[in-house]
PDB file of C-alpha atoms in Angstrom:
ATOM      1  CA  UNK A   1      -0.037   0.008  -0.018  1.00  0.00           C
ATOM      2  CA  UNK A   2       2.850   2.372   0.848  1.00  0.00           C
ATOM      3  CA  UNK A   3       4.477   1.683  -2.466  1.00  0.00           C
ATOM      4  CA  UNK A   4       1.316   2.494  -4.318  1.00  0.00           C
ATOM      5  CA  UNK A   5       0.974   5.838  -2.430  1.00  0.00           C
ATOM      6  CA  UNK A   6       4.624   6.682  -3.114  1.00  0.00           C
ATOM      7  CA  UNK A   7       4.213   5.961  -6.859  1.00  0.00           C
ATOM      8  CA  UNK A   8       1.109   8.242  -7.003  1.00  0.00           C
ATOM      9  CA  UNK A   9       3.136  11.027  -5.370  1.00  0.00           C
ATOM     10  CA  UNK A  10       5.912  10.704  -7.815  1.00  0.00           C
ATOM     11  CA  UNK A  11       3.635  10.636 -10.816  1.00  0.00           C
ATOM     12  CA  UNK A  12       1.899  13.774  -9.622  1.00  0.00           C
ATOM     13  CA  UNK A  13       5.167  15.739 -10.151  1.00  0.00           C
ATOM     14  CA  UNK A  14       5.869  14.489 -13.640  1.00  0.00           C
ATOM     15  CA  UNK A  15       5.406  17.102 -16.248  1.00  0.00           C
ATOM     16  CA  UNK A  16       4.955  16.356 -19.949  1.00  0.00           C
ATOM     17  CA  UNK A  17       7.504  17.659 -22.491  1.00  0.00           C
ATOM     18  CA  UNK A  18       5.457  18.228 -25.616  1.00  0.00           C
ATOM     19  CA  UNK A  19       5.956  19.895 -28.972  1.00  0.00           C
ATOM     20  CA  UNK A  20       9.050  21.742 -30.202  1.00  0.00           C
ATOM     21  CA  UNK A  21       9.133  24.683 -32.601  1.00  0.00           C
ATOM     22  CA  UNK A  22      11.847  26.596 -34.352  1.00  0.00           C
ATOM     23  CA  UNK A  23      11.912  30.231 -35.465  1.00  0.00           C
ATOM     24  CA  UNK A  24      14.490  32.233 -37.414  1.00  0.00           C
ATOM     25  CA  UNK A  25      14.853  35.997 -37.062  1.00  0.00           C
ATOM     26  CA  UNK A  26      17.575  38.509 -37.912  1.00  0.00           C
ATOM     27  CA  UNK A  27      19.563  40.228 -35.192  1.00  0.00           C
ATOM     28  CA  UNK A  28      19.030  43.924 -34.366  1.00  0.00           C
ATOM     29  CA  UNK A  29      15.316  43.846 -35.150  1.00  0.00           C
ATOM     30  CA  UNK A  30      13.039  46.436 -33.522  1.00  0.00           C
ATOM     31  CA  UNK A  31      11.575  45.789 -30.060  1.00  0.00           C
ATOM     32  CA  UNK A  32       8.166  44.223 -30.520  1.00  0.00           C
ATOM     33  CA  UNK A  33       9.175  42.259 -33.601  1.00  0.00           C
ATOM     34  CA  UNK A  34       7.063  39.100 -33.763  1.00  0.00           C
ATOM     35  CA  UNK A  35       9.053  35.841 -34.109  1.00  0.00           C
ATOM     36  CA  UNK A  36       5.920  33.719 -34.315  1.00  0.00           C
ATOM     37  CA  UNK A  37       2.681  32.709 -32.594  1.00  0.00           C
ATOM     38  CA  UNK A  38       3.223  29.919 -30.148  1.00  0.00           C
ATOM     39  CA  UNK A  39      -0.476  29.194 -29.735  1.00  0.00           C
ATOM     40  CA  UNK A  40      -0.920  28.649 -33.497  1.00  0.00           C
ATOM     41  CA  UNK A  41       2.373  26.915 -34.030  1.00  0.00           C
ATOM     42  CA  UNK A  42       2.098  24.523 -31.062  1.00  0.00           C
ATOM     43  CA  UNK A  43      -1.651  24.083 -31.752  1.00  0.00           C
ATOM     44  CA  UNK A  44      -2.642  25.033 -28.229  1.00  0.00           C
ATOM     45  CA  UNK A  45      -5.937  26.313 -26.945  1.00  0.00           C
ATOM     46  CA  UNK A  46      -5.964  29.978 -26.064  1.00  0.00           C
ATOM     47  CA  UNK A  47      -6.875  29.336 -22.534  1.00  0.00           C
ATOM     48  CA  UNK A  48      -3.383  28.079 -21.643  1.00  0.00           C
ATOM     49  CA  UNK A  49      -2.249  31.662 -21.719  1.00  0.00           C
ATOM     50  CA  UNK A  50      -4.233  32.100 -18.450  1.00  0.00           C
ATOM     51  CA  UNK A  51      -2.404  29.192 -16.747  1.00  0.00           C
ATOM     52  CA  UNK A  52       0.742  31.120 -15.644  1.00  0.00           C
ATOM     53  CA  UNK A  53       2.521  30.760 -18.981  1.00  0.00           C
ATOM     54  CA  UNK A  54       6.217  31.333 -18.514  1.00  0.00           C
ATOM     55  CA  UNK A  55       9.401  31.430 -20.540  1.00  0.00           C
ATOM     56  CA  UNK A  56      12.657  29.914 -19.323  1.00  0.00           C
ATOM     57  CA  UNK A  57      16.151  30.160 -20.877  1.00  0.00           C
ATOM     58  CA  UNK A  58      19.817  30.179 -19.838  1.00  0.00           C
ATOM     59  CA  UNK A  59      20.226  33.791 -20.988  1.00  0.00           C
ATOM     60  CA  UNK A  60      20.728  36.591 -18.435  1.00  0.00           C
ATOM     61  CA  UNK A  61      18.337  38.911 -20.299  1.00  0.00           C
ATOM     62  CA  UNK A  62      14.713  38.255 -21.233  1.00  0.00           C
ATOM     63  CA  UNK A  63      15.113  38.684 -24.958  1.00  0.00           C
ATOM     64  CA  UNK A  64      11.605  37.513 -25.783  1.00  0.00           C
ATOM     65  CA  UNK A  65       8.164  37.744 -24.182  1.00  0.00           C
ATOM     66  CA  UNK A  66       4.670  36.436 -24.834  1.00  0.00           C
ATOM     67  CA  UNK A  67       1.630  38.536 -25.610  1.00  0.00           C
ATOM     68  CA  UNK A  68      -0.914  36.923 -23.313  1.00  0.00           C
ATOM     69  CA  UNK A  69      -3.745  38.167 -25.413  1.00  0.00           C
ATOM     70  CA  UNK A  70      -2.945  36.453 -28.695  1.00  0.00           C
ATOM     71  CA  UNK A  71       0.110  34.160 -28.082  1.00  0.00           C
ATOM     72  CA  UNK A  72       2.627  36.063 -30.080  1.00  0.00           C
ATOM     73  CA  UNK A  73       6.300  35.676 -29.203  1.00  0.00           C
ATOM     74  CA  UNK A  74       7.876  39.056 -29.579  1.00  0.00           C
ATOM     75  CA  UNK A  75      11.335  40.597 -29.030  1.00  0.00           C
ATOM     76  CA  UNK A  76      11.604  42.491 -25.708  1.00  0.00           C
ATOM     77  CA  UNK A  77      15.341  43.314 -25.703  1.00  0.00           C
ATOM     78  CA  UNK A  78      17.971  44.328 -28.218  1.00  0.00           C
ATOM     79  CA  UNK A  79      19.495  41.200 -29.886  1.00  0.00           C
ATOM     80  CA  UNK A  80      23.153  41.451 -30.760  1.00  0.00           C
ATOM     81  CA  UNK A  81      24.194  38.133 -32.346  1.00  0.00           C
ATOM     82  CA  UNK A  82      27.955  38.808 -31.798  1.00  0.00           C
ATOM     83  CA  UNK A  83      27.374  39.476 -28.048  1.00  0.00           C
ATOM     84  CA  UNK A  84      25.341  36.344 -27.650  1.00  0.00           C
ATOM     85  CA  UNK A  85      27.093  33.813 -29.815  1.00  0.00           C
ATOM     86  CA  UNK A  86      30.505  35.406 -30.850  1.00  0.00           C
ATOM     87  CA  UNK A  87      31.580  34.405 -34.323  1.00  0.00           C
ATOM     88  CA  UNK A  88      30.160  30.877 -34.484  1.00  0.00           C
ATOM     89  CA  UNK A  89      28.337  29.962 -37.812  1.00  0.00           C
ATOM     90  CA  UNK A  90      25.054  29.062 -36.179  1.00  0.00           C
ATOM     91  CA  UNK A  91      23.547  31.024 -33.319  1.00  0.00           C
ATOM     92  CA  UNK A  92      20.710  29.115 -31.693  1.00  0.00           C
ATOM     93  CA  UNK A  93      18.813  30.102 -28.521  1.00  0.00           C
ATOM     94  CA  UNK A  94      16.834  27.434 -26.622  1.00  0.00           C
ATOM     95  CA  UNK A  95      13.725  28.242 -24.705  1.00  0.00           C
ATOM     96  CA  UNK A  96      11.137  26.343 -22.642  1.00  0.00           C
ATOM     97  CA  UNK A  97       7.540  27.425 -22.360  1.00  0.00           C
ATOM     98  CA  UNK A  98       6.008  26.296 -19.022  1.00  0.00           C
ATOM     99  CA  UNK A  99       2.286  25.983 -18.422  1.00  0.00           C
ATOM    100  CA  UNK A 100       0.938  25.236 -15.019  1.00  0.00           C
ATOM    101  CA  UNK A 101      -2.215  23.226 -14.004  1.00  0.00           C
ATOM    102  CA  UNK A 102      -1.199  20.711 -15.270  1.00  0.00           C
ATOM    103  CA  UNK A 103       2.477  21.393 -15.571  1.00  0.00           C
ATOM    104  CA  UNK A 104       3.473  21.042 -19.217  1.00  0.00           C
ATOM    105  CA  UNK A 105       6.672  22.046 -20.997  1.00  0.00           C
ATOM    106  CA  UNK A 106       7.040  23.144 -24.670  1.00  0.00           C
ATOM    107  CA  UNK A 107      10.425  23.726 -26.240  1.00  0.00           C
ATOM    108  CA  UNK A 108      11.483  26.308 -28.804  1.00  0.00           C
ATOM    109  CA  UNK A 109      14.623  26.944 -30.706  1.00  0.00           C
ATOM    110  CA  UNK A 110      15.326  30.412 -32.170  1.00  0.00           C
ATOM    111  CA  UNK A 111      18.034  30.856 -34.760  1.00  0.00           C
ATOM    112  CA  UNK A 112      19.555  34.368 -34.949  1.00  0.00           C
ATOM    113  CA  UNK A 113      20.720  35.406 -38.351  1.00  0.00           C
ATOM    114  CA  UNK A 114      23.668  37.702 -38.840  1.00  0.00           C
ATOM    115  CA  UNK A 115      23.146  41.127 -40.458  1.00  0.00           C
ATOM    116  CA  UNK A 116      25.880  43.527 -41.604  1.00  0.00           C
ATOM    117  CA  UNK A 117      25.808  45.709 -38.570  1.00  0.00           C
ATOM    118  CA  UNK A 118      29.578  45.954 -38.202  1.00  0.00           C
ATOM    119  CA  UNK A 119      32.317  47.312 -40.437  1.00  0.00           C
ATOM    120  CA  UNK A 120      35.837  45.977 -40.685  1.00  0.00           C
ATOM    121  CA  UNK A 121      38.060  47.988 -38.276  1.00  0.00           C
ATOM    122  CA  UNK A 122      41.786  48.674 -38.114  1.00  0.00           C
ATOM    123  CA  UNK A 123      43.371  49.037 -34.690  1.00  0.00           C
ATOM    124  CA  UNK A 124      44.923  52.350 -35.767  1.00  0.00           C
ATOM    125  CA  UNK A 125      44.221  54.692 -38.659  1.00  0.00           C
ATOM    126  CA  UNK A 126      47.870  55.460 -39.503  1.00  0.00           C
ATOM    127  CA  UNK A 127      51.076  53.437 -39.592  1.00  0.00           C
ATOM    128  CA  UNK A 128      54.634  54.609 -40.292  1.00  0.00           C
ATOM    129  CA  UNK A 129      56.743  52.001 -42.141  1.00  0.00           C
ATOM    130  CA  UNK A 130      60.515  52.628 -42.475  1.00  0.00           C
ATOM    131  CA  UNK A 131      62.091  50.882 -45.493  1.00  0.00           C
ATOM    132  CA  UNK A 132      65.801  51.005 -46.415  1.00  0.00           C
ATOM    133  CA  UNK A 133      66.649  52.341 -49.839  1.00  0.00           C
ATOM    134  CA  UNK A 134      68.735  49.182 -50.249  1.00  0.00           C
ATOM    135  CA  UNK A 135      65.742  46.867 -49.782  1.00  0.00           C
ATOM    136  CA  UNK A 136      65.514  44.195 -52.470  1.00  0.00           C
ATOM    137  CA  UNK A 137      62.590  43.981 -54.854  1.00  0.00           C
ATOM    138  CA  UNK A 138      60.184  41.381 -53.524  1.00  0.00           C
ATOM    139  CA  UNK A 139      60.713  42.080 -49.815  1.00  0.00           C
ATOM    140  CA  UNK A 140      57.448  41.771 -47.929  1.00  0.00           C
ATOM    141  CA  UNK A 141      55.927  43.648 -44.985  1.00  0.00           C
ATOM    142  CA  UNK A 142      52.944  42.367 -43.030  1.00  0.00           C
ATOM    143  CA  UNK A 143      49.970  44.692 -43.097  1.00  0.00           C
ATOM    144  CA  UNK A 144      47.945  45.830 -40.084  1.00  0.00           C
ATOM    145  CA  UNK A 145      45.009  43.383 -40.173  1.00  0.00           C
ATOM    146  CA  UNK A 146      41.441  44.577 -39.825  1.00  0.00           C
ATOM    147  CA  UNK A 147      38.856  42.841 -37.615  1.00  0.00           C
ATOM    148  CA  UNK A 148      35.158  42.268 -38.325  1.00  0.00           C
ATOM    149  CA  UNK A 149      32.938  40.544 -35.759  1.00  0.00           C
ATOM    150  CA  UNK A 150      30.301  39.677 -38.479  1.00  0.00           C
ATOM    151  CA  UNK A 151      30.485  36.219 -40.078  1.00  0.00           C
ATOM    152  CA  UNK A 152      30.071  34.789 -43.609  1.00  0.00           C
ATOM    153  CA  UNK A 153      29.740  37.268 -46.425  1.00  0.00           C
ATOM    154  CA  UNK A 154      29.017  40.034 -43.927  1.00  0.00           C
ATOM    155  CA  UNK A 155      32.526  39.559 -42.491  1.00  0.00           C
ATOM    156  CA  UNK A 156      35.837  40.795 -43.905  1.00  0.00           C
ATOM    157  CA  UNK A 157      36.209  39.873 -47.571  1.00  0.00           C
ATOM    158  CA  UNK A 158      38.933  41.891 -49.174  1.00  0.00           C
ATOM    159  CA  UNK A 159      41.834  44.343 -48.865  1.00  0.00           C
ATOM    160  CA  UNK A 160      42.857  46.938 -51.427  1.00  0.00           C
ATOM    161  CA  UNK A 161      45.722  49.376 -51.655  1.00  0.00           C
ATOM    162  CA  UNK A 162      45.688  52.748 -53.387  1.00  0.00           C
ATOM    163  CA  UNK A 163      47.261  52.722 -56.895  1.00  0.00           C
ATOM    164  CA  UNK A 164      51.062  53.234 -56.868  1.00  0.00           C
ATOM    165  CA  UNK A 165      54.221  52.151 -58.748  1.00  0.00           C
ATOM    166  CA  UNK A 166      56.204  50.722 -55.885  1.00  0.00           C
ATOM    167  CA  UNK A 167      54.026  48.422 -53.798  1.00  0.00           C
ATOM    168  CA  UNK A 168      51.516  45.673 -54.431  1.00  0.00           C
ATOM    169  CA  UNK A 169      49.332  43.766 -52.019  1.00  0.00           C
ATOM    170  CA  UNK A 170      49.419  39.986 -51.614  1.00  0.00           C
ATOM    171  CA  UNK A 171      46.463  38.546 -49.681  1.00  0.00           C
ATOM    172  CA  UNK A 172      46.092  34.914 -48.654  1.00  0.00           C
ATOM    173  CA  UNK A 173      43.424  33.045 -46.705  1.00  0.00           C
ATOM    174  CA  UNK A 174      44.463  30.322 -44.290  1.00  0.00           C
ATOM    175  CA  UNK A 175      42.682  27.077 -43.373  1.00  0.00           C
ATOM    176  CA  UNK A 176      40.736  28.883 -40.610  1.00  0.00           C
ATOM    177  CA  UNK A 177      39.393  31.451 -43.114  1.00  0.00           C
ATOM    178  CA  UNK A 178      41.510  34.300 -41.699  1.00  0.00           C
ATOM    179  CA  UNK A 179      42.989  36.667 -44.189  1.00  0.00           C
ATOM    180  CA  UNK A 180      46.632  37.598 -44.112  1.00  0.00           C
ATOM    181  CA  UNK A 181      48.148  40.379 -46.215  1.00  0.00           C
ATOM    182  CA  UNK A 182      51.620  41.679 -47.107  1.00  0.00           C
ATOM    183  CA  UNK A 183      52.906  44.694 -48.910  1.00  0.00           C
ATOM    184  CA  UNK A 184      55.341  43.652 -51.610  1.00  0.00           C
ATOM    185  CA  UNK A 185      58.095  45.942 -52.952  1.00  0.00           C
ATOM    186  CA  UNK A 186      57.824  45.907 -56.761  1.00  0.00           C
ATOM    187  CA  UNK A 187      60.508  48.438 -57.766  1.00  0.00           C
ATOM    188  CA  UNK A 188      63.813  49.640 -56.343  1.00  0.00           C
ATOM    189  CA  UNK A 189      63.577  52.718 -54.078  1.00  0.00           C
ATOM    190  CA  UNK A 190      65.520  55.843 -54.783  1.00  0.00           C
ATOM    191  CA  UNK A 191      65.775  58.066 -51.681  1.00  0.00           C
ATOM    192  CA  UNK A 192      66.987  61.011 -53.714  1.00  0.00           C
ATOM    193  CA  UNK A 193      64.015  60.976 -56.024  1.00  0.00           C
ATOM    194  CA  UNK A 194      61.294  60.114 -53.418  1.00  0.00           C
ATOM    195  CA  UNK A 195      61.658  60.130 -49.676  1.00  0.00           C
ATOM    196  CA  UNK A 196      58.013  59.437 -48.724  1.00  0.00           C
ATOM    197  CA  UNK A 197      55.220  57.310 -50.161  1.00  0.00           C
ATOM    198  CA  UNK A 198      51.555  57.766 -49.211  1.00  0.00           C
ATOM    199  CA  UNK A 199      49.464  54.565 -49.370  1.00  0.00           C
ATOM    200  CA  UNK A 200      45.894  53.878 -48.261  1.00  0.00           C
ATOM    201  CA  UNK A 201      44.967  50.345 -47.206  1.00  0.00           C
ATOM    202  CA  UNK A 202      41.242  49.605 -47.318  1.00  0.00           C
ATOM    203  CA  UNK A 203      39.390  46.613 -45.754  1.00  0.00           C
ATOM    204  CA  UNK A 204      35.982  45.770 -47.163  1.00  0.00           C
ATOM    205  CA  UNK A 205      33.252  43.306 -46.045  1.00  0.00           C
ATOM    206  CA  UNK A 206      30.727  41.584 -48.311  1.00  0.00           C
ATOM    207  CA  UNK A 207      27.561  43.149 -47.098  1.00  0.00           C
ATOM    208  CA  UNK A 208      25.041  44.857 -49.263  1.00  0.00           C
ATOM    209  CA  UNK A 209      25.897  47.650 -49.306  1.00  0.00           C
ATOM    210  CA  UNK A 210      29.477  46.830 -48.220  1.00  0.00           C
ATOM    211  CA  UNK A 211      31.191  48.557 -45.227  1.00  0.00           C
ATOM    212  CA  UNK A 212      34.843  49.378 -45.041  1.00  0.00           C
ATOM    213  CA  UNK A 213      37.640  51.086 -43.078  1.00  0.00           C
ATOM    214  CA  UNK A 214      40.979  52.576 -44.153  1.00  0.00           C
ATOM    215  CA  UNK A 215      44.445  52.854 -42.700  1.00  0.00           C
ATOM    216  CA  UNK A 216      47.191  55.106 -44.090  1.00  0.00           C
ATOM    217  CA  UNK A 217      50.804  54.172 -44.539  1.00  0.00           C
TER     218      UNK A 217
END
């Protein structure tokens, strides 16, 4: 008899984990942006919204909230993909919707898409490079690399240097996808003819429209 009572007590605290849904939204959307309607998408009756419907997640901020009148899941805080997920390819946020009486759990996954909200940035806007007149043609000088927290085509895509007769730009991409660039001396330098060269290095991303930053040499 005691075993039967104990089993009933345990069963009374078991909650059901039911349907799961997934939404996809871009980052930096306006507050109030509707990701979806959980009542419609989970096929729930409207009255569950009156049963202490709550959202649970591991995030410190409550990025989403539920309109208890119609079941819409809307953005309640600014969403910055780079702050939440860094530079990973896929940014997924997991949520649980809890309904009381009886206790039921519904799961949701929200994918945050990257937008081109950041431009490539150099750590400094001017660099002084001293080169000996006796330097051999073909000598190379690493460039000051730019950084872009965006990913994919919205991230850093290309470097360019202002037209000149003495230096070219050699850009390579390593196995991690990082771009490395070098200035290459193409002609012999003549200190008596030219003592100073002005070059502009530009870093550009692949957004539409693209964003860029420049550094002078």
